[in-house]
Tab-separated table of N, CA and C in Angstrom:
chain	number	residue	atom	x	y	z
A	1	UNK	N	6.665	22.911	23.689
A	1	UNK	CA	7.121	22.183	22.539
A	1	UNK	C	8.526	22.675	22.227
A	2	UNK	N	9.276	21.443	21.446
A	2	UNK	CA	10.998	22.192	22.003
A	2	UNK	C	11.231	21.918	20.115
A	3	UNK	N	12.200	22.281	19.556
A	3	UNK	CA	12.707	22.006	18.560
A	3	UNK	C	14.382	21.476	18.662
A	4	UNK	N	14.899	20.354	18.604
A	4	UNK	CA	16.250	20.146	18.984
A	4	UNK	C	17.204	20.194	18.041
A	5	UNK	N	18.038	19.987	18.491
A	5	UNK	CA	19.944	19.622	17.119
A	5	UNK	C	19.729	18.435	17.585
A	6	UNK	N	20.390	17.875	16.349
A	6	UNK	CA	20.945	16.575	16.282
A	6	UNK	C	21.955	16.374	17.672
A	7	UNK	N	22.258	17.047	18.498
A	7	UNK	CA	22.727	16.946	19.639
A	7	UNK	C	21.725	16.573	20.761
A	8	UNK	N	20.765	17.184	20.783
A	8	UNK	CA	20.046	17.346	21.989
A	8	UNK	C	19.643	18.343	22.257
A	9	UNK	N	20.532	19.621	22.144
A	9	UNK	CA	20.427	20.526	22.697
A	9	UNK	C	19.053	21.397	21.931
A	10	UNK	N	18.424	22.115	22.520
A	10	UNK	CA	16.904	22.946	22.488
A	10	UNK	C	17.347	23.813	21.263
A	11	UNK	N	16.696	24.013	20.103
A	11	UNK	CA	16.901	25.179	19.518
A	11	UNK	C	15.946	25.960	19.709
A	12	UNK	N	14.681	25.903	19.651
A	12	UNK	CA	13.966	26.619	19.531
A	12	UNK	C	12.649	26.094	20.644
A	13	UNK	N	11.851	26.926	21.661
A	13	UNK	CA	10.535	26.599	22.147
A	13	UNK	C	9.774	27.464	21.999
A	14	UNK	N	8.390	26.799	22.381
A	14	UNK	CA	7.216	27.740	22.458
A	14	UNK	C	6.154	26.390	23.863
A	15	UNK	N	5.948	27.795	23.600
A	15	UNK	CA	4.705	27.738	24.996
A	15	UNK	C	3.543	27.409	24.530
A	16	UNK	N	2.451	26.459	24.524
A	16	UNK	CA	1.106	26.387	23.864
A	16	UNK	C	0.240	27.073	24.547
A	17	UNK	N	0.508	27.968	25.595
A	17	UNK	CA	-0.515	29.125	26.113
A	17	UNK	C	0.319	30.175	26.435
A	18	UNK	N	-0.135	31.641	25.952
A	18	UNK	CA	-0.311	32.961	26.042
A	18	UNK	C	0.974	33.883	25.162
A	19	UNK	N	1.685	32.484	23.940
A	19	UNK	CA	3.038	32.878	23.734
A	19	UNK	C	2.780	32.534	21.964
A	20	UNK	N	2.999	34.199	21.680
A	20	UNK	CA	2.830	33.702	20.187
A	20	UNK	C	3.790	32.952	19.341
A	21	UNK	N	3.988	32.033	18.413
A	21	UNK	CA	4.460	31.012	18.044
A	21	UNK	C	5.379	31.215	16.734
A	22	UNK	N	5.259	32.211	16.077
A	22	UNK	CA	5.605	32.614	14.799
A	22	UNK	C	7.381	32.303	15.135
A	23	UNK	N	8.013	32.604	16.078
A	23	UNK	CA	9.467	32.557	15.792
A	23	UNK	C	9.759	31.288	15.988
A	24	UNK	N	9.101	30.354	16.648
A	24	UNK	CA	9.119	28.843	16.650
A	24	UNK	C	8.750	28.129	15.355
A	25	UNK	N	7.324	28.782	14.321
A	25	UNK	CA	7.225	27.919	13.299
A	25	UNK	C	8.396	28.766	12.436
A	26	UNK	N	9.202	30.109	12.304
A	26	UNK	CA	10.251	30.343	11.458
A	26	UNK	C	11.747	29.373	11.809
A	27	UNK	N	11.569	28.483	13.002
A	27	UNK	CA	13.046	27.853	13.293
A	27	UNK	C	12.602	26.494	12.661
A	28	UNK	N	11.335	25.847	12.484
A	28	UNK	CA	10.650	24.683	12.235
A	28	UNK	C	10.933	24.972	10.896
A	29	UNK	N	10.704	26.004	9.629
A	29	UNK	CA	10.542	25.990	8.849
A	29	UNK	C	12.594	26.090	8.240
A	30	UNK	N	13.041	26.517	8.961
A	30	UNK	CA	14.350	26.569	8.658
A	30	UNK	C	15.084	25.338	9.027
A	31	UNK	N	14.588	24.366	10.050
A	31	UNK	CA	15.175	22.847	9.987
A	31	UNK	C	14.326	22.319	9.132
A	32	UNK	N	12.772	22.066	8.246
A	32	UNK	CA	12.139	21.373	7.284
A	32	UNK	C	12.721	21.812	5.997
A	33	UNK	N	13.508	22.866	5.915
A	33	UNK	CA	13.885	23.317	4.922
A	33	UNK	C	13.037	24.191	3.776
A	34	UNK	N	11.896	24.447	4.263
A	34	UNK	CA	10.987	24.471	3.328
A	34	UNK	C	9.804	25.527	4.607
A	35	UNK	N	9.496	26.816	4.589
A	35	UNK	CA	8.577	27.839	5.759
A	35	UNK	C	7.513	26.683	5.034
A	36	UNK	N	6.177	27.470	6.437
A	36	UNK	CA	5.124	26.814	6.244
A	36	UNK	C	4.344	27.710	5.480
A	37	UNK	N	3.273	27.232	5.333
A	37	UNK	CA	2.232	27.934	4.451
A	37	UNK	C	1.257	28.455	5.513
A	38	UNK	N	1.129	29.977	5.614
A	38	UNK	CA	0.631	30.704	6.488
A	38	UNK	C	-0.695	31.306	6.277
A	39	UNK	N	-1.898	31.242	6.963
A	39	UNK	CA	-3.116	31.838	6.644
A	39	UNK	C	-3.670	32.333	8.311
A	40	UNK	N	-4.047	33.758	8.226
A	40	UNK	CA	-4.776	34.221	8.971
A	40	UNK	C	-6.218	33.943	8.927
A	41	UNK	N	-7.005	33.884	9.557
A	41	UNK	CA	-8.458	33.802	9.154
A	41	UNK	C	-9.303	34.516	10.243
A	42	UNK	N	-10.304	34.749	10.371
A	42	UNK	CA	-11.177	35.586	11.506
A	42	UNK	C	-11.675	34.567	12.399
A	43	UNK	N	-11.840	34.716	13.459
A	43	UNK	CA	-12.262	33.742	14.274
A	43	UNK	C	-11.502	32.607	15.049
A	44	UNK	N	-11.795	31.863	16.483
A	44	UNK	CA	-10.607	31.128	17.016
A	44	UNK	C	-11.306	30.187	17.873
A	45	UNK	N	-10.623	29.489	18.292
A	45	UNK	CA	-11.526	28.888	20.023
A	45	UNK	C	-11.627	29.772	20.839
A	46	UNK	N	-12.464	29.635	21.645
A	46	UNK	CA	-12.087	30.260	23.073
A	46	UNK	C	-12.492	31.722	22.748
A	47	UNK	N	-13.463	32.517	21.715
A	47	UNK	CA	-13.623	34.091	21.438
A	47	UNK	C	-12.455	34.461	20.876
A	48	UNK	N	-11.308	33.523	20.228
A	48	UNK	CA	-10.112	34.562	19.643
A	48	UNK	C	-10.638	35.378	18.488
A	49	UNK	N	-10.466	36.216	18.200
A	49	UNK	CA	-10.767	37.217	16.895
A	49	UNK	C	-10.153	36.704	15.786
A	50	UNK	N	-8.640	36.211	15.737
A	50	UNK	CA	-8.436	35.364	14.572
A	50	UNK	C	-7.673	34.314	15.129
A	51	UNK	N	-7.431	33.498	13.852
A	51	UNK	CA	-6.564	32.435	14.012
A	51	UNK	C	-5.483	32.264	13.140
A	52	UNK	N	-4.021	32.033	13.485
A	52	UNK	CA	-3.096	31.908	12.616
A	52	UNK	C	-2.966	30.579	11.914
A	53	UNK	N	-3.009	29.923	11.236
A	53	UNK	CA	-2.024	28.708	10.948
A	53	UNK	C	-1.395	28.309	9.956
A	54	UNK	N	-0.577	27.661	10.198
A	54	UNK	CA	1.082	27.175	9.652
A	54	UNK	C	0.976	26.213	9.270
A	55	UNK	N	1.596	25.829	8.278
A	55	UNK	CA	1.054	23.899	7.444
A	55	UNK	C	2.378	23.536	6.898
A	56	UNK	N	2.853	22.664	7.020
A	56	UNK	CA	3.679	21.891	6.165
A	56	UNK	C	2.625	20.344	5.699
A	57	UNK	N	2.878	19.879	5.017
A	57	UNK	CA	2.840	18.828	4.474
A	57	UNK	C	1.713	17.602	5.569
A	58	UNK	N	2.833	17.534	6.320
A	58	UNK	CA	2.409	16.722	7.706
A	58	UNK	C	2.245	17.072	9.413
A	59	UNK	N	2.321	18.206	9.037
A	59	UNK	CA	2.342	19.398	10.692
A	59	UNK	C	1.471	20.274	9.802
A	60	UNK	N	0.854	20.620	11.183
A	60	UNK	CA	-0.259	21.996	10.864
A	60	UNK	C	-0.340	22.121	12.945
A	61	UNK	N	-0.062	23.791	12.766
A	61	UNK	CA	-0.026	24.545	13.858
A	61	UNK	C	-0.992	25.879	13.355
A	62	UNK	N	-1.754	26.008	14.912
A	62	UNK	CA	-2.379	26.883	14.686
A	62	UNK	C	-2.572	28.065	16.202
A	63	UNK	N	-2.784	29.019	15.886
A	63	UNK	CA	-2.832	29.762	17.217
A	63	UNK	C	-3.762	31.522	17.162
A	64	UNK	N	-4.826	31.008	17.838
A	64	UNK	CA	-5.779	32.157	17.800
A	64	UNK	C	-5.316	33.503	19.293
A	65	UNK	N	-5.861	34.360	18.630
A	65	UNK	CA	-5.664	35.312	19.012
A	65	UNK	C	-6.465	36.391	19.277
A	66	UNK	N	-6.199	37.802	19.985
A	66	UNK	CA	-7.087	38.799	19.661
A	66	UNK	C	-6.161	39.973	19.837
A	67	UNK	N	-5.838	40.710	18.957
A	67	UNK	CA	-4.669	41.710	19.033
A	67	UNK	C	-5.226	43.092	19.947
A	68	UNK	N	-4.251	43.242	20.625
A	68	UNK	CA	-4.153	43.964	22.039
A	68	UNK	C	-4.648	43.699	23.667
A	69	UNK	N	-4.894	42.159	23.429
A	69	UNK	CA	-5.180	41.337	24.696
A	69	UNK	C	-4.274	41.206	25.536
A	70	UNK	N	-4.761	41.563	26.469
A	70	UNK	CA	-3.414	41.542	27.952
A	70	UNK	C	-3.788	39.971	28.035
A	71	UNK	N	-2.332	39.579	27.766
A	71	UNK	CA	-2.224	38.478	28.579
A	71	UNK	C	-1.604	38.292	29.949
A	72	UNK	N	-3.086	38.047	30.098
A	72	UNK	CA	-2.931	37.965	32.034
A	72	UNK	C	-3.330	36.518	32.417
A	73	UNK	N	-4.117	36.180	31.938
A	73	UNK	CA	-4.374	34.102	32.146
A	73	UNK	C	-3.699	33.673	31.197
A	74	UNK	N	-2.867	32.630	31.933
A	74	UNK	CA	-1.881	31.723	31.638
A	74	UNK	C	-2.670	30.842	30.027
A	75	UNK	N	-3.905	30.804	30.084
A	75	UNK	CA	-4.097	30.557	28.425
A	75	UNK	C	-5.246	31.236	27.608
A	76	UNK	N	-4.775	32.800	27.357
A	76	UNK	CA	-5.383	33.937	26.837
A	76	UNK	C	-4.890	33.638	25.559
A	77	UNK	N	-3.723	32.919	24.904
A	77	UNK	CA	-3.601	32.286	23.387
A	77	UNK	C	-3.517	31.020	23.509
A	78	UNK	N	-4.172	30.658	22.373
A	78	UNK	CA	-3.651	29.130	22.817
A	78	UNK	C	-3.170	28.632	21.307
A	79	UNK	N	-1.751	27.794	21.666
A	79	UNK	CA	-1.567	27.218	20.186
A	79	UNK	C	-1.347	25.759	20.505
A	80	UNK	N	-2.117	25.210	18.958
A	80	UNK	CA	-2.148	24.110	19.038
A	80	UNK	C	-1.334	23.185	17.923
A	81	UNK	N	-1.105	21.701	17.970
A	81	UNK	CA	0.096	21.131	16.517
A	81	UNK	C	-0.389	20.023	16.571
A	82	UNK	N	-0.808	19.460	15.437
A	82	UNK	CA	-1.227	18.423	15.168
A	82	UNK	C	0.210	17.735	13.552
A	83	UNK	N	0.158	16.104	14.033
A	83	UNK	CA	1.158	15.941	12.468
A	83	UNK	C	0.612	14.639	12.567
A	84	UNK	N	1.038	13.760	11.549
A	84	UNK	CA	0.363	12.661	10.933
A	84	UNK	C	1.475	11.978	10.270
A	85	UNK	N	2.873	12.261	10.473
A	85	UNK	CA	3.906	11.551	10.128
A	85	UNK	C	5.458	11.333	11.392
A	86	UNK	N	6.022	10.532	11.446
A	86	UNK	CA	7.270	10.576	12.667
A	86	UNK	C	8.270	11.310	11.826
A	87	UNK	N	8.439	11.793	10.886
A	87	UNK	CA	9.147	13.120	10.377
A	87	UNK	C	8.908	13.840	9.282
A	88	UNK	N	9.892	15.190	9.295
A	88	UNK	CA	9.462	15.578	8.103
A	88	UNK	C	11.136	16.324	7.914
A	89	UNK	N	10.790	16.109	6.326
A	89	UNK	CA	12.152	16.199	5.850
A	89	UNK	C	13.592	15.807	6.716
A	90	UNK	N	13.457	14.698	7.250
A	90	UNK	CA	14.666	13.963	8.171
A	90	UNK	C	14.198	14.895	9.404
A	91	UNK	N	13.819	15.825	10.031
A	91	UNK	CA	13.227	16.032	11.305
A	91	UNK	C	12.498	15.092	12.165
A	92	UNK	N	12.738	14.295	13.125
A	92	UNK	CA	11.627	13.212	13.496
A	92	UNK	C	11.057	14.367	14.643
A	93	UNK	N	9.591	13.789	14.191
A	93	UNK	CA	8.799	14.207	15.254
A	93	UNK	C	8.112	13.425	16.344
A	94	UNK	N	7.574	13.095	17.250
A	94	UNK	CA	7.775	12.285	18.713
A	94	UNK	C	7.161	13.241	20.136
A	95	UNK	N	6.554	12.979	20.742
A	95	UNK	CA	6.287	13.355	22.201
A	95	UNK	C	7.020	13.475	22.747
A	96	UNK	N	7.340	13.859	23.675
A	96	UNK	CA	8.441	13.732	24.445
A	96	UNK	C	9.375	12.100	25.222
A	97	UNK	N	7.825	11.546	25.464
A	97	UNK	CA	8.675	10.414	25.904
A	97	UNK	C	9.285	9.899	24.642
A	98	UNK	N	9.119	10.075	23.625
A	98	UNK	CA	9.227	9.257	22.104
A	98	UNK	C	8.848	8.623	21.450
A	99	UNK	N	7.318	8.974	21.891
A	99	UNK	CA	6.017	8.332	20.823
A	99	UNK	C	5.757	9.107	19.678
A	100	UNK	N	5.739	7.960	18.982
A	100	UNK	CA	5.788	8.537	17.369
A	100	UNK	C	4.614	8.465	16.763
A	101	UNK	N	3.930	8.655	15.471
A	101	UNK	CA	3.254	8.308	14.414
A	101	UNK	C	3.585	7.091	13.475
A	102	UNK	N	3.043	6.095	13.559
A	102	UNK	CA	3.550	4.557	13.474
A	102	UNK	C	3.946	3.809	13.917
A	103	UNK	N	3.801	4.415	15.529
A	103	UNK	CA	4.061	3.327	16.456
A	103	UNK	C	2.943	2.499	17.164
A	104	UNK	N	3.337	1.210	17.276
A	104	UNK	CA	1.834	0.550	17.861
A	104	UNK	C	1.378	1.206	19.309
A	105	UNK	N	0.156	0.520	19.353
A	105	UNK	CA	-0.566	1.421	20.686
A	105	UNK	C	0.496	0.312	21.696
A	106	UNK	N	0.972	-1.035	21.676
A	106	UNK	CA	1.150	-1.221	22.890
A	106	UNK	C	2.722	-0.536	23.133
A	107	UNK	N	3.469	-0.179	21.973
A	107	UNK	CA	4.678	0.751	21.879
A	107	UNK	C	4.508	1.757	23.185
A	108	UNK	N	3.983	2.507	22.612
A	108	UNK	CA	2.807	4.044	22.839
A	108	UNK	C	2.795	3.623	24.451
A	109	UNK	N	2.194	2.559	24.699
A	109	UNK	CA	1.542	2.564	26.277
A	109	UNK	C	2.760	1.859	26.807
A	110	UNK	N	4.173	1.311	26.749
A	110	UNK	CA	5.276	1.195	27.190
A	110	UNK	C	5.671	2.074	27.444
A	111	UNK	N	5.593	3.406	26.627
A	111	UNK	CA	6.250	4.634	26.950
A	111	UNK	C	5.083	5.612	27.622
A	112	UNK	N	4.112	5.035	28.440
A	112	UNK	CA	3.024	6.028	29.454
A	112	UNK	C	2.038	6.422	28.776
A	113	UNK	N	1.783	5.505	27.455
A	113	UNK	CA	0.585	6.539	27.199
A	113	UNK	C	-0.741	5.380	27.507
A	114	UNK	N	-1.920	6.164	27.879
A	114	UNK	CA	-3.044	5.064	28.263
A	114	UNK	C	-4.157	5.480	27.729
A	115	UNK	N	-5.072	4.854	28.143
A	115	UNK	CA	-6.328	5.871	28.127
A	115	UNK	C	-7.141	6.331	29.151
A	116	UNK	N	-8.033	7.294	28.693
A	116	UNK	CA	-8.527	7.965	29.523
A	116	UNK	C	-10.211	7.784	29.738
A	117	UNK	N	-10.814	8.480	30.732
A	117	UNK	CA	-12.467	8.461	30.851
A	117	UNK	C	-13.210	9.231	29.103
A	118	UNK	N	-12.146	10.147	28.655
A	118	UNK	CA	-12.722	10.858	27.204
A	118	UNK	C	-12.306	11.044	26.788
A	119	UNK	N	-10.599	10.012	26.438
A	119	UNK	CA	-9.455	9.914	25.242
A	119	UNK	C	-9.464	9.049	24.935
A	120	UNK	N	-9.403	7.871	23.993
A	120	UNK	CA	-9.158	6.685	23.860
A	120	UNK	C	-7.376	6.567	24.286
A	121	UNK	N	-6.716	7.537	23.667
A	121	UNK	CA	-5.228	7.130	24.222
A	121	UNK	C	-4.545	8.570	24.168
A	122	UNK	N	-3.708	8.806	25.600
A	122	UNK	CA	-3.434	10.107	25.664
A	122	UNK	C	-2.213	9.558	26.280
A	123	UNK	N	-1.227	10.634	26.176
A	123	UNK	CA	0.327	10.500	27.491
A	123	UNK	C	0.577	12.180	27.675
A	124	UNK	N	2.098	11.786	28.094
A	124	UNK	CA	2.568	13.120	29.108
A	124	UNK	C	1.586	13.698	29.608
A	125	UNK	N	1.009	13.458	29.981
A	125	UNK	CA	0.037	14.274	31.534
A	125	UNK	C	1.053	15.509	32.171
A	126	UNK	N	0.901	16.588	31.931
A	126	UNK	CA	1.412	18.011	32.717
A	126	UNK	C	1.248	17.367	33.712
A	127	UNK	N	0.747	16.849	34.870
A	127	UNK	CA	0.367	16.461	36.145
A	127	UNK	C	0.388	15.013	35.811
A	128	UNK	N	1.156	14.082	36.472
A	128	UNK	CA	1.065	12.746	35.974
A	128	UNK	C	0.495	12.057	37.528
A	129	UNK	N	0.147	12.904	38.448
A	129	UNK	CA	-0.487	12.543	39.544
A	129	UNK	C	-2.179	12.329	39.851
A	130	UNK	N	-2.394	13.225	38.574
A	130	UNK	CA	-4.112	13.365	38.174
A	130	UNK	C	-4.357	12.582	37.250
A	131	UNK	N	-3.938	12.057	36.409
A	131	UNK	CA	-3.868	11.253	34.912
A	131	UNK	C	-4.926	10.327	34.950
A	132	UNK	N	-5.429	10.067	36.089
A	132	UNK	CA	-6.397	8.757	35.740
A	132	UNK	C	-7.972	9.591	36.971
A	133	UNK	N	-7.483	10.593	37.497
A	133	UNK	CA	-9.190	10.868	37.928
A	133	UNK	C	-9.872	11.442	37.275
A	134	UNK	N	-10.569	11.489	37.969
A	134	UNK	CA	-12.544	11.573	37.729
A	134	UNK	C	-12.521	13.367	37.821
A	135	UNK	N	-12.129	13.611	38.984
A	135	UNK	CA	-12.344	15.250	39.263
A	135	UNK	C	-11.179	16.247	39.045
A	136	UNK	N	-10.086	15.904	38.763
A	136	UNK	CA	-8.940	17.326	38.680
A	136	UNK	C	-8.047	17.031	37.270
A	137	UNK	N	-8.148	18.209	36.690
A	137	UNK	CA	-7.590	18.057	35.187
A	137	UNK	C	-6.554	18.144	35.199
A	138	UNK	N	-5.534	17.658	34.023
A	138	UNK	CA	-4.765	17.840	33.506
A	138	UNK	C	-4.128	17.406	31.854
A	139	UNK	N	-3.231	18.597	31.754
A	139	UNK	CA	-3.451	18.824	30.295
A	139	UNK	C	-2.833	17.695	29.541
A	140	UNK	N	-2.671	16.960	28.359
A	140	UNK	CA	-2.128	15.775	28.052
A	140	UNK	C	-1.683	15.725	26.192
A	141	UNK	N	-0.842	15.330	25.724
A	141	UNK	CA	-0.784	15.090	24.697
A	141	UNK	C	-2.005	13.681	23.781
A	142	UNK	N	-2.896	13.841	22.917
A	142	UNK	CA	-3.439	13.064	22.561
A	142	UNK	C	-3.499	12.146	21.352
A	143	UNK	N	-3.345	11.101	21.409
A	143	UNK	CA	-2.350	9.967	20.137
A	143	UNK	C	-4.042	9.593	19.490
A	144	UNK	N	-4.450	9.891	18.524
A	144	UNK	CA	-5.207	9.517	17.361
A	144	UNK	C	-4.207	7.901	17.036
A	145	UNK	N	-5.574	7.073	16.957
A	145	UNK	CA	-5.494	5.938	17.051
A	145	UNK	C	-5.774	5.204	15.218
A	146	UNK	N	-5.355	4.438	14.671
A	146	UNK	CA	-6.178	4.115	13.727
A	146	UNK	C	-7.168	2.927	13.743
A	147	UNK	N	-7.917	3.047	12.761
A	147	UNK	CA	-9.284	2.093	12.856
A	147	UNK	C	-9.528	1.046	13.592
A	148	UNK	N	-8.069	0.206	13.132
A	148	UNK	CA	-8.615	-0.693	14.273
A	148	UNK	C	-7.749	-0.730	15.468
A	149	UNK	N	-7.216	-0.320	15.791
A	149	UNK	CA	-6.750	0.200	16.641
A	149	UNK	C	-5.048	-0.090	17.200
A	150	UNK	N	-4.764	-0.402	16.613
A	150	UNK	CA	-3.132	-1.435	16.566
A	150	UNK	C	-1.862	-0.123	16.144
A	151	UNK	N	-2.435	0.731	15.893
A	151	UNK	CA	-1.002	2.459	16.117
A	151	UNK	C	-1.762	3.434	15.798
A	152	UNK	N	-0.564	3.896	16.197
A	152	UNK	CA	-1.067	5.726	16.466
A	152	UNK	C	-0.867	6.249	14.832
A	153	UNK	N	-1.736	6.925	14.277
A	153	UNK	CA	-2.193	7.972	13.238
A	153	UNK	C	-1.905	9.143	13.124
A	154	UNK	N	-1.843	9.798	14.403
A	154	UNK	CA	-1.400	11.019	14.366
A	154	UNK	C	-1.553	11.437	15.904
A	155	UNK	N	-1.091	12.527	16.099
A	155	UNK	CA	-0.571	13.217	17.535
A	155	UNK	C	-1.147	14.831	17.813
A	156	UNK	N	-1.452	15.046	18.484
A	156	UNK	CA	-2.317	16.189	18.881
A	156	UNK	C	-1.897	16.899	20.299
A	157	UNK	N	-1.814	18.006	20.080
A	157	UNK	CA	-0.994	18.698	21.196
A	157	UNK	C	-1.757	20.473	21.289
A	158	UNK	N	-1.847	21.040	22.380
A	158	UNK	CA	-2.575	21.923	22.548
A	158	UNK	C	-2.723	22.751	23.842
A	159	UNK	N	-3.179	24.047	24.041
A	159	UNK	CA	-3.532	24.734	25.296
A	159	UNK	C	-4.256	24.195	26.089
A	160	UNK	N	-5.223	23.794	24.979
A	160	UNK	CA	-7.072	23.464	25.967
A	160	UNK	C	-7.006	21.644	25.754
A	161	UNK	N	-6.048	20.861	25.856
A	161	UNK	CA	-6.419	19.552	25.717
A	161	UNK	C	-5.983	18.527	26.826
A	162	UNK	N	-7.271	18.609	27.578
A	162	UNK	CA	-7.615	17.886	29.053
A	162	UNK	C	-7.805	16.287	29.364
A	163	UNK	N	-7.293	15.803	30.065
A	163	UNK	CA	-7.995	14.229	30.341
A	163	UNK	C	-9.585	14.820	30.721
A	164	UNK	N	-9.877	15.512	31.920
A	164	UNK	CA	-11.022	15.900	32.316
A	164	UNK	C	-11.637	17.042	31.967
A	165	UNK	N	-12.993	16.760	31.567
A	165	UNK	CA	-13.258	18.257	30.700
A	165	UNK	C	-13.168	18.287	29.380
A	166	UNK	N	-12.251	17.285	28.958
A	166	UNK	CA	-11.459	17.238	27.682
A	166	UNK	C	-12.215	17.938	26.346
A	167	UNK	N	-11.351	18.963	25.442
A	167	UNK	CA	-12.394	19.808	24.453
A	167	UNK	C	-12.916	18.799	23.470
């Protein structure tokens, strides 16, 4: 996940596996203008001992943990970001290809996003060569659909979030 300038250029990333996130939500909170609201709590996916998460308004990031874990598998943390608006405080937020929150699904599926065997509508496929089988995973951004199904609601992004297998 990247944070940009009004240029283009990267200000800030993070990794959604094995990379803790805190200096990414302090650059997020310094372009929203406004830090997030931070709560530790006990417990995580995956056996983490706790979980961090970060809230603004319309973003909520979260990332479990277990303090003094060698990270040695590529997703021994995993953080995850969910938002429910295409910006916040003039920040637009977007997938990478540039699917937004209020954009229609056939928008959405112009710019690669489809569905899956156990997503209704997912894009960027880490592997865009596996994206549609049966047997080999890969990880995907997932577009929450609304009711009836005509745009995306919100956007979901994560360590553990699979076309196959999918959590």
């Amino acid at each position: 996940m990247s944070l940009l300038d009004p240029d283009g250029s990267i200000r800030s990333t993070v990794s959604f596996s094995g990379e803790d996130p805190a200096a990414f939500v302090a650059a997020l909170g310094e372009a929203f203008g406004e830090p997030a609201v931070e709560e530790t709590t006990p417990g995580g996916a995956e056996g983490a001992e706790f979980t961090t998460t970060y809230v603004w308004d319309e973003i909520e990031m979260s990332s479990g943990f277990s303090p003094g874990q060698q990270c040695e598998a590529k997703d021994c943390r995993g953080t995850f970001v969910s938002f429910t608006a295409a910006d916040v405080n003039g920040i637009s937020l977007s997938t990478a290809a540039g699917i937004k929150v209020g954009d229609s699904v056939p928008a959405a599926m112009e710019l690669g996003a489809r569905p899956t065997t156990e997503i209704p509508l997912a894009a960027e496929p880490e592997d865009p060569s596996v994206f549609e089988s049966l047997d080999d995973a890969t990880r995907v951004v997932i577009l929450d659909v609304n009711a009836d199904e005509t745009s995306i609601e919100g956007i979901r992004a994560g360590a553990w979030f699979y076309t196959h297998g999918n959590i």
